[in-house]
Coordinates of C-alpha atoms in Angstrom, one line a residue:
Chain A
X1 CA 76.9 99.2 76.4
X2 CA 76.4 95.7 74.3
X3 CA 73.2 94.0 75.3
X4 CA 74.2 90.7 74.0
X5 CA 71.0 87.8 73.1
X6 CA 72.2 84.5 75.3
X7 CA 70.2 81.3 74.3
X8 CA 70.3 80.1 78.2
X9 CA 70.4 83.2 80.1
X10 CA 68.5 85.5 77.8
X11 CA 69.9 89.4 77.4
X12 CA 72.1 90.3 79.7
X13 CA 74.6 93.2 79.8
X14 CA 77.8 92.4 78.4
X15 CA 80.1 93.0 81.3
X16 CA 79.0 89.4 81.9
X17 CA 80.9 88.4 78.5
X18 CA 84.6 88.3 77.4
X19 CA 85.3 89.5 73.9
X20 CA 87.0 86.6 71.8
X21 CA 87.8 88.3 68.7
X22 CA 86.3 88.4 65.2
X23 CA 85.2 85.3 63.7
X24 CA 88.1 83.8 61.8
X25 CA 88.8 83.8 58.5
X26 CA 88.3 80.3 56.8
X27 CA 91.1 78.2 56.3
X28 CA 91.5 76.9 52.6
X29 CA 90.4 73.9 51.8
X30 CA 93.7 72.7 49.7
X31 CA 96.4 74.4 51.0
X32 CA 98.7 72.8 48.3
X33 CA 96.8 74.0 45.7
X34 CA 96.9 77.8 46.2
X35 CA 99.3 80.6 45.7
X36 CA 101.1 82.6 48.1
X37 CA 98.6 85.4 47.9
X38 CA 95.6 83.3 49.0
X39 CA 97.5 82.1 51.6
X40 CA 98.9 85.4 53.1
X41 CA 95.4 87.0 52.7
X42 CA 94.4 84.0 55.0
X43 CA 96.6 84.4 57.6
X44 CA 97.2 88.5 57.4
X45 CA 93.5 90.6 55.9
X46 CA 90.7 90.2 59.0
X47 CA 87.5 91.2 57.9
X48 CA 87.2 94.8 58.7
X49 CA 83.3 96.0 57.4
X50 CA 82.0 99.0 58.2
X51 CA 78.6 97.0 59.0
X52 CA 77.9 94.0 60.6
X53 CA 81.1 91.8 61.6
X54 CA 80.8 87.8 63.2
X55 CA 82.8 88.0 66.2
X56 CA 83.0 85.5 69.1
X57 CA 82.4 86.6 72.8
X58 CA 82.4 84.2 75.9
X59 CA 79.7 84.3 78.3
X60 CA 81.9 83.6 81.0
X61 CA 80.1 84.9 84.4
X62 CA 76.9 83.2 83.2
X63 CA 76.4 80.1 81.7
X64 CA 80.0 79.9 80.3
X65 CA 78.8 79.2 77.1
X66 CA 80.6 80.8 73.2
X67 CA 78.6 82.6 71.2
X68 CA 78.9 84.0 67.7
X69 CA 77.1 87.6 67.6
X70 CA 77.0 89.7 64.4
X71 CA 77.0 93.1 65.6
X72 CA 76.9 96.7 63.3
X73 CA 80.5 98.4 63.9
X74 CA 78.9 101.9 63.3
X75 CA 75.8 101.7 65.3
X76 CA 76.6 98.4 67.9
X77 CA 73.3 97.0 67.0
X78 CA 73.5 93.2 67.5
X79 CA 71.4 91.9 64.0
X80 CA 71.9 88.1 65.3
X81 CA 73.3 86.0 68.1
X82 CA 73.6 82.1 68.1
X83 CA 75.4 79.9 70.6
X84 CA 78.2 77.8 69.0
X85 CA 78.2 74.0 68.4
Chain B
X1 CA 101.6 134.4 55.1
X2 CA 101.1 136.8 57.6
X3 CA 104.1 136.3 60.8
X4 CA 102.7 136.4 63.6
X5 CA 104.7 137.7 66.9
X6 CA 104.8 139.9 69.5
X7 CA 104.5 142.9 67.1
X8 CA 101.7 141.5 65.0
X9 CA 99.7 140.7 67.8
X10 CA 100.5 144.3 69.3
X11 CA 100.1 145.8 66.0
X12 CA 96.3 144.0 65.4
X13 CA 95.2 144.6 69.0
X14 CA 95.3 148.3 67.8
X15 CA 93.4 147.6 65.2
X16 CA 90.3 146.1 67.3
X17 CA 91.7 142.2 66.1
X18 CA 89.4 142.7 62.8
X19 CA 92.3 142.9 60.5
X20 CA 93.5 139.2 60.7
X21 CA 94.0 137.1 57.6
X22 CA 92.6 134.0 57.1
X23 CA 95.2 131.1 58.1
X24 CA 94.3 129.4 54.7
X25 CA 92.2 130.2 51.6
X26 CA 89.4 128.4 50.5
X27 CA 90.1 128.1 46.9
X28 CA 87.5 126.0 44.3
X29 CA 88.1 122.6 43.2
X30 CA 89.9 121.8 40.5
X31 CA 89.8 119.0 38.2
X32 CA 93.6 118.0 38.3
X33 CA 96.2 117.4 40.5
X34 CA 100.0 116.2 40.6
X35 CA 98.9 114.7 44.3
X36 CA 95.2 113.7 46.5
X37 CA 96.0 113.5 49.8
X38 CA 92.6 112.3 51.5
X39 CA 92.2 113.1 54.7
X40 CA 92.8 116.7 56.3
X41 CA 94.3 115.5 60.2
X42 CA 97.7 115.6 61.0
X43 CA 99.5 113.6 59.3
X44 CA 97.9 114.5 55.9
X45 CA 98.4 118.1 56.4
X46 CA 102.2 117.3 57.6
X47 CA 102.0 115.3 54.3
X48 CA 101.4 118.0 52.5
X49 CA 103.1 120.6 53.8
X50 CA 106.8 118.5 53.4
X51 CA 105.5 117.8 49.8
X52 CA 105.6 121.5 49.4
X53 CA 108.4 122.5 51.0
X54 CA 111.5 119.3 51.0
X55 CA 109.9 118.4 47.7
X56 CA 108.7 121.3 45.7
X57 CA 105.3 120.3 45.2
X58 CA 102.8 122.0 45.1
X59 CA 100.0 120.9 43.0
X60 CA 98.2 118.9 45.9
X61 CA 94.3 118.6 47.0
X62 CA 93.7 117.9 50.4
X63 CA 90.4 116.3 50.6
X64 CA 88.5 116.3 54.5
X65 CA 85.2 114.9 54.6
X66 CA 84.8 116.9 57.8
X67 CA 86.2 119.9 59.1
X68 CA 90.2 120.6 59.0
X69 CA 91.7 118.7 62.1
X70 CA 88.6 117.1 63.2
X71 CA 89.4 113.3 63.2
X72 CA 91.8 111.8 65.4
X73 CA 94.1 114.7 65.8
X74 CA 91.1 116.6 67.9
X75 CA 90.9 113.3 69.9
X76 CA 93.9 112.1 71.3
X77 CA 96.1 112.8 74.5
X78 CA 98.2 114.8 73.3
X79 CA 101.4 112.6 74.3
X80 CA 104.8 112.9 72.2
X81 CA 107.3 109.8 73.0
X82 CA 110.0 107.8 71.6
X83 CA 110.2 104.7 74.1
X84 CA 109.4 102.0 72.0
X85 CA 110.9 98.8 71.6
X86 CA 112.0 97.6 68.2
X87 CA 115.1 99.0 65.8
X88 CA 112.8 99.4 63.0
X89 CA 110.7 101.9 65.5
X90 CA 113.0 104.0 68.1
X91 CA 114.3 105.7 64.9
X92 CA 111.3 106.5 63.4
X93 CA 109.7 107.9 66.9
X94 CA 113.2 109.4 67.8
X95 CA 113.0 111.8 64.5
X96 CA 109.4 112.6 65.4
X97 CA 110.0 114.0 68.9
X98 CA 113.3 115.8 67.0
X99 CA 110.8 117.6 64.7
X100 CA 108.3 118.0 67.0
X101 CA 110.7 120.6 69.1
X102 CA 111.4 122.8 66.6
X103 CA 108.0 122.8 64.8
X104 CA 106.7 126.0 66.8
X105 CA 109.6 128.0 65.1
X106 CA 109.7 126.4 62.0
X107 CA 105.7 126.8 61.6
X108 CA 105.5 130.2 63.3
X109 CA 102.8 128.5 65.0
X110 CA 103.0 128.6 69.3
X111 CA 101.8 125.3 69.6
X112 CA 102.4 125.4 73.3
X113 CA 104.7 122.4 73.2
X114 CA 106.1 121.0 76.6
X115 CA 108.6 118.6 77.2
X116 CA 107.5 117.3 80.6
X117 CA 108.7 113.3 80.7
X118 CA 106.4 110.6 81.0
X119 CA 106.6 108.5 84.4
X120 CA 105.3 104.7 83.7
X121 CA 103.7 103.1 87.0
X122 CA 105.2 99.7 86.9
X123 CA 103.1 97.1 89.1
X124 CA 103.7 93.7 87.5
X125 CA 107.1 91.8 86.7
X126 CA 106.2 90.9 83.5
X127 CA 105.8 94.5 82.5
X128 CA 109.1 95.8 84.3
X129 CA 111.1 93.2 82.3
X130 CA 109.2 94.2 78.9
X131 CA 110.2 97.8 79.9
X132 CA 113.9 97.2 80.4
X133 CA 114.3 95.6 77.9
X134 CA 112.7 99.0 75.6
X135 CA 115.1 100.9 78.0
X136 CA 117.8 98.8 76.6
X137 CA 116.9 98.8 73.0
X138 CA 116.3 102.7 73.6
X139 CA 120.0 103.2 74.5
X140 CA 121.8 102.1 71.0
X141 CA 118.9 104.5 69.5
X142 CA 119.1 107.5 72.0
X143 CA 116.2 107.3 73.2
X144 CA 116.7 107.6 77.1
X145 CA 113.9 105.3 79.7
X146 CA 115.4 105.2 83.3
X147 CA 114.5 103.5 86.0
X148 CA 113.4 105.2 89.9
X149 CA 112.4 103.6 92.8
X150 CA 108.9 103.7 94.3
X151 CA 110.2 106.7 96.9
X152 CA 111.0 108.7 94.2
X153 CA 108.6 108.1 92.0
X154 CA 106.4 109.1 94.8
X155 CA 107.8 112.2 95.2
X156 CA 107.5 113.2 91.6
X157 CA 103.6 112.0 91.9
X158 CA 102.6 113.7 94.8
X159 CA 99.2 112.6 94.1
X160 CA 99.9 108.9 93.6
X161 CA 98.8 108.0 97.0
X162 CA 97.1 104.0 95.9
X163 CA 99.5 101.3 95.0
X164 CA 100.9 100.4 98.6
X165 CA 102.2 96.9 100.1
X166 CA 98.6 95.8 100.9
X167 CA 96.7 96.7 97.9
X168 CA 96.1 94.4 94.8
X169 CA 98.5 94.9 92.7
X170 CA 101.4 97.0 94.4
X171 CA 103.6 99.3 92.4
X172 CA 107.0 98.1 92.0
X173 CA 109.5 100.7 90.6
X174 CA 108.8 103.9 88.1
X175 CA 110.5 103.8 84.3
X176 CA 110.5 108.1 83.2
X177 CA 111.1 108.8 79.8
X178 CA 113.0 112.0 79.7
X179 CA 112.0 113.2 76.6
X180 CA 107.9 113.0 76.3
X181 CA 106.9 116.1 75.5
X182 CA 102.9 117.1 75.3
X183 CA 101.5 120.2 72.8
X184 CA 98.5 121.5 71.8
X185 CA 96.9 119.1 69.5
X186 CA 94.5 121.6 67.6
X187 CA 97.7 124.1 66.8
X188 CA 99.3 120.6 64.9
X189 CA 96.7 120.7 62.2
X190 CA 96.3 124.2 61.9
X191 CA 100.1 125.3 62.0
X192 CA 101.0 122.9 58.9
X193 CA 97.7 123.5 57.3
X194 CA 98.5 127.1 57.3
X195 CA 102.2 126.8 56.0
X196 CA 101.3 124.0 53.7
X197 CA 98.5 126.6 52.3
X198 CA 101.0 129.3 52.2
X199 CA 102.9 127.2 49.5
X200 CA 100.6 126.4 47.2
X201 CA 98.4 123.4 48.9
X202 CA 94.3 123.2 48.7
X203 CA 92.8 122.2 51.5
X204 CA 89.5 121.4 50.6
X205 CA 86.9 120.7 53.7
X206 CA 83.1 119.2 53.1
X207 CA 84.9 117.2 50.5
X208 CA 84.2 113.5 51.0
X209 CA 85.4 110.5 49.0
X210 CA 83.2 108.3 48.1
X211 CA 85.4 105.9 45.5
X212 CA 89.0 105.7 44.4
X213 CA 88.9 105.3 40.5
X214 CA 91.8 103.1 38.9
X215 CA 92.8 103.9 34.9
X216 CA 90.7 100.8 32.8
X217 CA 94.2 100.0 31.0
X218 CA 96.5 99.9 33.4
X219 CA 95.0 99.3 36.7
X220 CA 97.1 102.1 38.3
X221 CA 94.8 105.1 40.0
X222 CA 93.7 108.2 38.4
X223 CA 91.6 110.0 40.8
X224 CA 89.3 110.2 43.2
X225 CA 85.0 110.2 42.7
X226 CA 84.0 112.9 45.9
X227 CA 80.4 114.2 46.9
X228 CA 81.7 117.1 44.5
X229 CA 82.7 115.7 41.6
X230 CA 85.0 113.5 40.3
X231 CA 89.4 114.6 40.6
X232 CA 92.1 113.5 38.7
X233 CA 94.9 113.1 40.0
X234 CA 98.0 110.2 39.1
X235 CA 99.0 110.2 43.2
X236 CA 96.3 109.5 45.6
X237 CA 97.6 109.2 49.2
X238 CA 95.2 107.1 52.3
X239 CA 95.9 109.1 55.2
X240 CA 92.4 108.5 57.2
X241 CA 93.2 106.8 60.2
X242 CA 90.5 104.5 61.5
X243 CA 88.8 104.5 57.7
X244 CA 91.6 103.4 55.7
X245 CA 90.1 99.7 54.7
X246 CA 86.6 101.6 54.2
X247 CA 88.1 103.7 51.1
X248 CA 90.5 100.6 49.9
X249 CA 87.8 98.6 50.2
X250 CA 86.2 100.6 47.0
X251 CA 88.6 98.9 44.7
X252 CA 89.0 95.9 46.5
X253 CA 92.0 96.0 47.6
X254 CA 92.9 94.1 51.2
X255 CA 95.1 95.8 53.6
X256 CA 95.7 94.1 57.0
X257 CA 94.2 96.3 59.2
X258 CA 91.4 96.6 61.9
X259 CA 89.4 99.5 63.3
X260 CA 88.8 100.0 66.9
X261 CA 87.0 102.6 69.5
X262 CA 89.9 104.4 71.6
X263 CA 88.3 106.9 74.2
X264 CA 88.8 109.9 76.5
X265 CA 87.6 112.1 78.6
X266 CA 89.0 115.6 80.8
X267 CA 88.3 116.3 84.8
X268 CA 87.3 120.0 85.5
X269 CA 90.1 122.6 86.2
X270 CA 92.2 122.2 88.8
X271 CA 95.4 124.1 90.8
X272 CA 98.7 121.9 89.2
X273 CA 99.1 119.3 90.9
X274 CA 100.8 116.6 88.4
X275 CA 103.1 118.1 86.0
X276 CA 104.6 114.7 84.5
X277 CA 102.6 112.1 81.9
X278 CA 101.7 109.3 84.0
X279 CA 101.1 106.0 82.6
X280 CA 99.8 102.9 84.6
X281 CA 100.3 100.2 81.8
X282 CA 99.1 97.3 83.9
X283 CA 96.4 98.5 85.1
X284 CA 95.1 100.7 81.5
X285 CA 94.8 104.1 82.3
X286 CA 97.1 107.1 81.7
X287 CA 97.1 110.7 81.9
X288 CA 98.7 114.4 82.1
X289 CA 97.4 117.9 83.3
X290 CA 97.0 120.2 80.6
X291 CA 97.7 124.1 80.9
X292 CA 93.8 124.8 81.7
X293 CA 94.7 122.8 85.0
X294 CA 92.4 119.4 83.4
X295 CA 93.3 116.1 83.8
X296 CA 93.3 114.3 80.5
X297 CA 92.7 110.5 81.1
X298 CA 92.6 107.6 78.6
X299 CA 91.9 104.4 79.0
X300 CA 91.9 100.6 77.2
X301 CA 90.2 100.5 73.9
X302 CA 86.4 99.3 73.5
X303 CA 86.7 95.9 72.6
X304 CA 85.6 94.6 69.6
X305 CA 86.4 96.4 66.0
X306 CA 84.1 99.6 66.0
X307 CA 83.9 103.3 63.9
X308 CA 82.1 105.0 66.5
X309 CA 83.1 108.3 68.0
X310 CA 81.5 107.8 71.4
X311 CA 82.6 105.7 74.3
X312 CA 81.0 103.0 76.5
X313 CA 79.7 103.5 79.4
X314 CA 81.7 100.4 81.2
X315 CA 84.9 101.2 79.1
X316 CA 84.8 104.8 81.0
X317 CA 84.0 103.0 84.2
X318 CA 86.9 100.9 83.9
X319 CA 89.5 103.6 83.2
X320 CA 88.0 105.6 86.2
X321 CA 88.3 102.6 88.4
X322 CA 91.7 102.2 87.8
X323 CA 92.6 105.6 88.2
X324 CA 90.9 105.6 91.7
X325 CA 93.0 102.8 92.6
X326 CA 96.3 104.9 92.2
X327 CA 95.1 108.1 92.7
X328 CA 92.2 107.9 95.6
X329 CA 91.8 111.8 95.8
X330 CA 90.6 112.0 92.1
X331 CA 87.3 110.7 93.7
X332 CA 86.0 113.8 93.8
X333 CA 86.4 115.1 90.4
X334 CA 84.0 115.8 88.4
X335 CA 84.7 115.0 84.6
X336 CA 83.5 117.6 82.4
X337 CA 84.1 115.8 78.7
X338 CA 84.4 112.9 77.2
X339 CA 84.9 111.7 73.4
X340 CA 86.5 108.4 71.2
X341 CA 87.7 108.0 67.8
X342 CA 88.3 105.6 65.4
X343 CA 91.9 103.8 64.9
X344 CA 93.1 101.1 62.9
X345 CA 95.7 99.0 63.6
X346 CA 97.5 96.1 61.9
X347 CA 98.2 92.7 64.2
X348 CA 102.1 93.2 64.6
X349 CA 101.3 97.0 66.1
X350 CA 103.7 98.6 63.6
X351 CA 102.6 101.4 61.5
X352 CA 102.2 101.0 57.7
X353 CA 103.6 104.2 55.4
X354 CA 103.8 102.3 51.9
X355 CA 103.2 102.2 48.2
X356 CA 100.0 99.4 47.6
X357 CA 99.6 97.3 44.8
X358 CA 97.6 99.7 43.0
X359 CA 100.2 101.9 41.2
X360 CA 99.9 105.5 42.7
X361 CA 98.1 104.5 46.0
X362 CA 99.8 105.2 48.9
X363 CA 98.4 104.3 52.6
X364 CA 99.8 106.1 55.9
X365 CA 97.7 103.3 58.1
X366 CA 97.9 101.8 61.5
X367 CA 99.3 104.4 63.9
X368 CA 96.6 103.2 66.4
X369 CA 97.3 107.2 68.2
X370 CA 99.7 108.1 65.5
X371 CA 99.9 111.6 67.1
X372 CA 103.4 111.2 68.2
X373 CA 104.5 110.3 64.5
X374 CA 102.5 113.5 62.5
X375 CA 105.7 115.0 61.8
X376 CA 108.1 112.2 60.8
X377 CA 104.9 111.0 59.2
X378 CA 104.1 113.3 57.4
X379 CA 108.4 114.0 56.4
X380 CA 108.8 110.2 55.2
X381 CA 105.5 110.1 53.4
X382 CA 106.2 112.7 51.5
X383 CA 109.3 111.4 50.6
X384 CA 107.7 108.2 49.5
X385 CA 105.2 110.2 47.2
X386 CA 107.8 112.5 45.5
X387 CA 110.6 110.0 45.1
X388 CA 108.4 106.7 45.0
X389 CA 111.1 104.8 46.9
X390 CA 110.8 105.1 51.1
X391 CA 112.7 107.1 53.0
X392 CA 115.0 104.8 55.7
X393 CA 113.0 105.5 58.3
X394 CA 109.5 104.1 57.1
X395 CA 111.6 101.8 55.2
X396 CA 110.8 98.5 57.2
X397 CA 106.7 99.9 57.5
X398 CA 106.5 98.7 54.1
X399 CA 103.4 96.3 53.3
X400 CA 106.0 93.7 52.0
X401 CA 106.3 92.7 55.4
X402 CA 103.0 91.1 55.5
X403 CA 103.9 89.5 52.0
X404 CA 107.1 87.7 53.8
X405 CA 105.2 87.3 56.9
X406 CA 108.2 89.3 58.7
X407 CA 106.2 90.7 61.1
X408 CA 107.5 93.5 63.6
X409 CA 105.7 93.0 66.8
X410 CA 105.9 96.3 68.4
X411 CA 104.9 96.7 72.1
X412 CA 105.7 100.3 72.2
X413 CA 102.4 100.7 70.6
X414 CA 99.9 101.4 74.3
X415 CA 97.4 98.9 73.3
X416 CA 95.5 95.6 74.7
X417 CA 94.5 94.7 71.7

């Protein structure tokens, strides 16, 4: 069980949070400038590391804030968790 | 290969059961190949084994970084089904559960299989109009989903006692899929690892790879760099499961695909008391009795994307909640085992058996419990790697259909992803 780092509430367990996916990948900046295959790697090929991924989870039965964690897929260690702007 | 039957089993009991031969060799490692499959679970042993036999070849490596069948194919639930919703899919599945019935002869292998139907507890609208409309689609592709009412459904259940007018979510009606079938999961990898070795295949355990290695001229692969050496070979196939983008990833090539943590766990024994599958879609928890008399019981996957072989402690709680909503007299049992594994699955839910961009790579990818598929898996991959075109039936799992962005969103596939 995820013991996730909230800014206001402090750790709690994360049955308190909803999971909101991995962080997105970043939109390109000129989207009239690149080819096809910048484009479908955009919108198609998550990041999918076998080490520490950025994903978003809600803290919705506490202070409902979002937060961005970056958490180890093999081990579920949380290296860093900031609340979003 | 030795045959085993009635005889050879009367004829070996006489001899004290010391003169068995080994169900596969463990030959060295060579440097070449005509074909790397990585990956010794089932759908790279099924791989290998229709290489040999549809295709005539023979010259092929299977490379486990574990032990034979210890991935996925030890870790699933064991349930064979065809009730999915697209036309690009029902096919596919429809062939599998074909093969599947006549694999115990075909492999001389009793893989205990057991065609039992799976009964889906429908409790919301929304789900019962996404399953008709699967029963539907199932129809033009003979793959028969039928609807009972709660009475009977009851009847079939004896044990599903939860559900009633006043609880939370109420069950509705029942949707049985005639032909789900479960088998032994174990006998899977080690009936076509033993044919496939019988033919001419290596399967080569303790063998890990640690880098694909592409040809400096033309790009295309040309072996595989494992903990024992480097192997050539001009065919490499993927066929990890939940590891796929880790071993891409070593030549940098993208495929669309994430992993997550799927988990389950077994009851003690107990006198038969459900001999259907039961699945509870909208509430995420489904399960069957196995010979030994255990429940098997699965659940929703952990959330975010994870390669861990455990499960969580509030993912198990949830499933076991759910249950106890349905089935209030499973309060008492006490669950013996649990485990997870590792799947990967691509956004749209549909599987991915295709040639990459890298010329001689193929990936078998995204099954997300691709135990259902090992056979027609394993047949139309094969197919792919001998002829280099795809067989009809994998034909619309190709990766180009991330390259047109002509998705097919499957919802077939059991996840809540």
């Amino acid at each position: 069980m995820l013991q996730i780092s909230c800014p206001f509430c402090g750790p709690r367990n994360e049955v308190e949070f909803v999971y909101g996916g991995p962080l997105k990948n970043r939109r390109p900046d000129d989207i009239s400038q690149i080819d096809d295959t910048t484009w479908i790697d955009y919108l198609t090929v998550p990041k999918n590391p076998l080490g520490p991924v950025q994903e978003r989870w809600w803290h919705v039965r506490g202070c409902g804030c979002w937060l961005t964690i970056t958490r180890d897929t093999r081990s579920h260690d949380i290296i860093e968790s900031e609340i979003e702007s | 290969m030795q045959s085993y039957s009635i005889f050879s089993l009367a004829r070996n009991a006489l001899s004290g059961h010391q003169n068995w031969s080994k169900a596969w060799r463990s030959p060295p490692l060579k440097k070449r190949y005509d074909v790397i499959i990585i990956g010794a679970g089932g759908h790279g042993l099924a791989t290998a084994y229709y290489l040999a036999k549809n295709h005539g070849i023979t010259n092929v490596a299977v490379l486990e970084k574990g032990w034979l069948g210890g991935g996925n194919i030890a870790r699933n639930t064991v349930t064979i089904r065809s009730n999915y919703m697209r036309d690009e899919s029902i096919p596919f599945y429809v062939k599998s559960v074909k093969l599947y019935e006549g694999l115990t002869k075909e492999l001389n292998y009793n893989l205990m299989y057991s065609k039992r139907s799976m009964i889906d507890v429908v409790q919301t609208y929304p789900k019962l109009r996404e399953i008709k409309r699967r029963m539907f689609n199932g129809d033009l592709h003979g793959s028969a989903y039928e609807r009972i009412e709660v009475d009977e459904l009851r009847r079939r259940i004896p044990p599903l006692t939860g559900g009633g007018p006043e609880s939370r979510l109420p069950i509705l009606a029942g949707m049985v899929h005639p032909s789900a079938a479960v088998c032994r999961h174990d006998a899977v990898a080690w009936s076509y690892a033993r044919a496939a070795d019988d033919r001419g295949v290596e399967i080569h355990q303790n063998t890990e790879v640690l880098q694909l290695l592409r040809d400096s001229t033309d790009g295309s692969i040309n072996g595989v760099e494992t903990n024992r050496g480097t192997v050539y070979a001009d065919k490499v196939a993927v066929v990890v499961s939940g590891h796929t983008t880790s071993i891409t990833d070593t030549i940098g090539l993208k495929l669309p695909l994430k992993s997550f943590n799927l988990s389950a766990f077994v009851s003690e024994p107990v006198k038969p008391i459900i001999d259907v599958i039961v699945n509870c879609p909208d509430i995420g928890v489904y399960l069957n009795q196995s010979d030994k008399g255990e429940l098997v019981i699965g659940g929703a996957p952990d959330a975010g994307q994870s390669f861990r072989r455990d499960i969580k402690q509030q993912v198990f709680e949830d499933a076991v909640c759910s249950m106890l909503e349905l089935f209030p007299s499973f309060k008492r049992l006490k669950l013996m085992r649990q485990w997870g594994g590792t799947l990967d699955i691509a956004h749209d839910a549909t599987p991915i058996v295709s040639q990459t961009d890298v010329q001689g790579l193929y990936v078998s990818a995204g099954w997300w419990g691709g135990f259902k598929a090992v056979p027609a898996g394993g047949y139309t991959l094969a197919h792919l790697i001998a002829k280099n075109e795809q067989h009809e039936l994998t034909a619309p799992f190709s990766l180009n259909r991330f390259k047109r962005l002509d998705f097919i969103l499957e919802a077939g596939t059991t996840t809540a992803t």
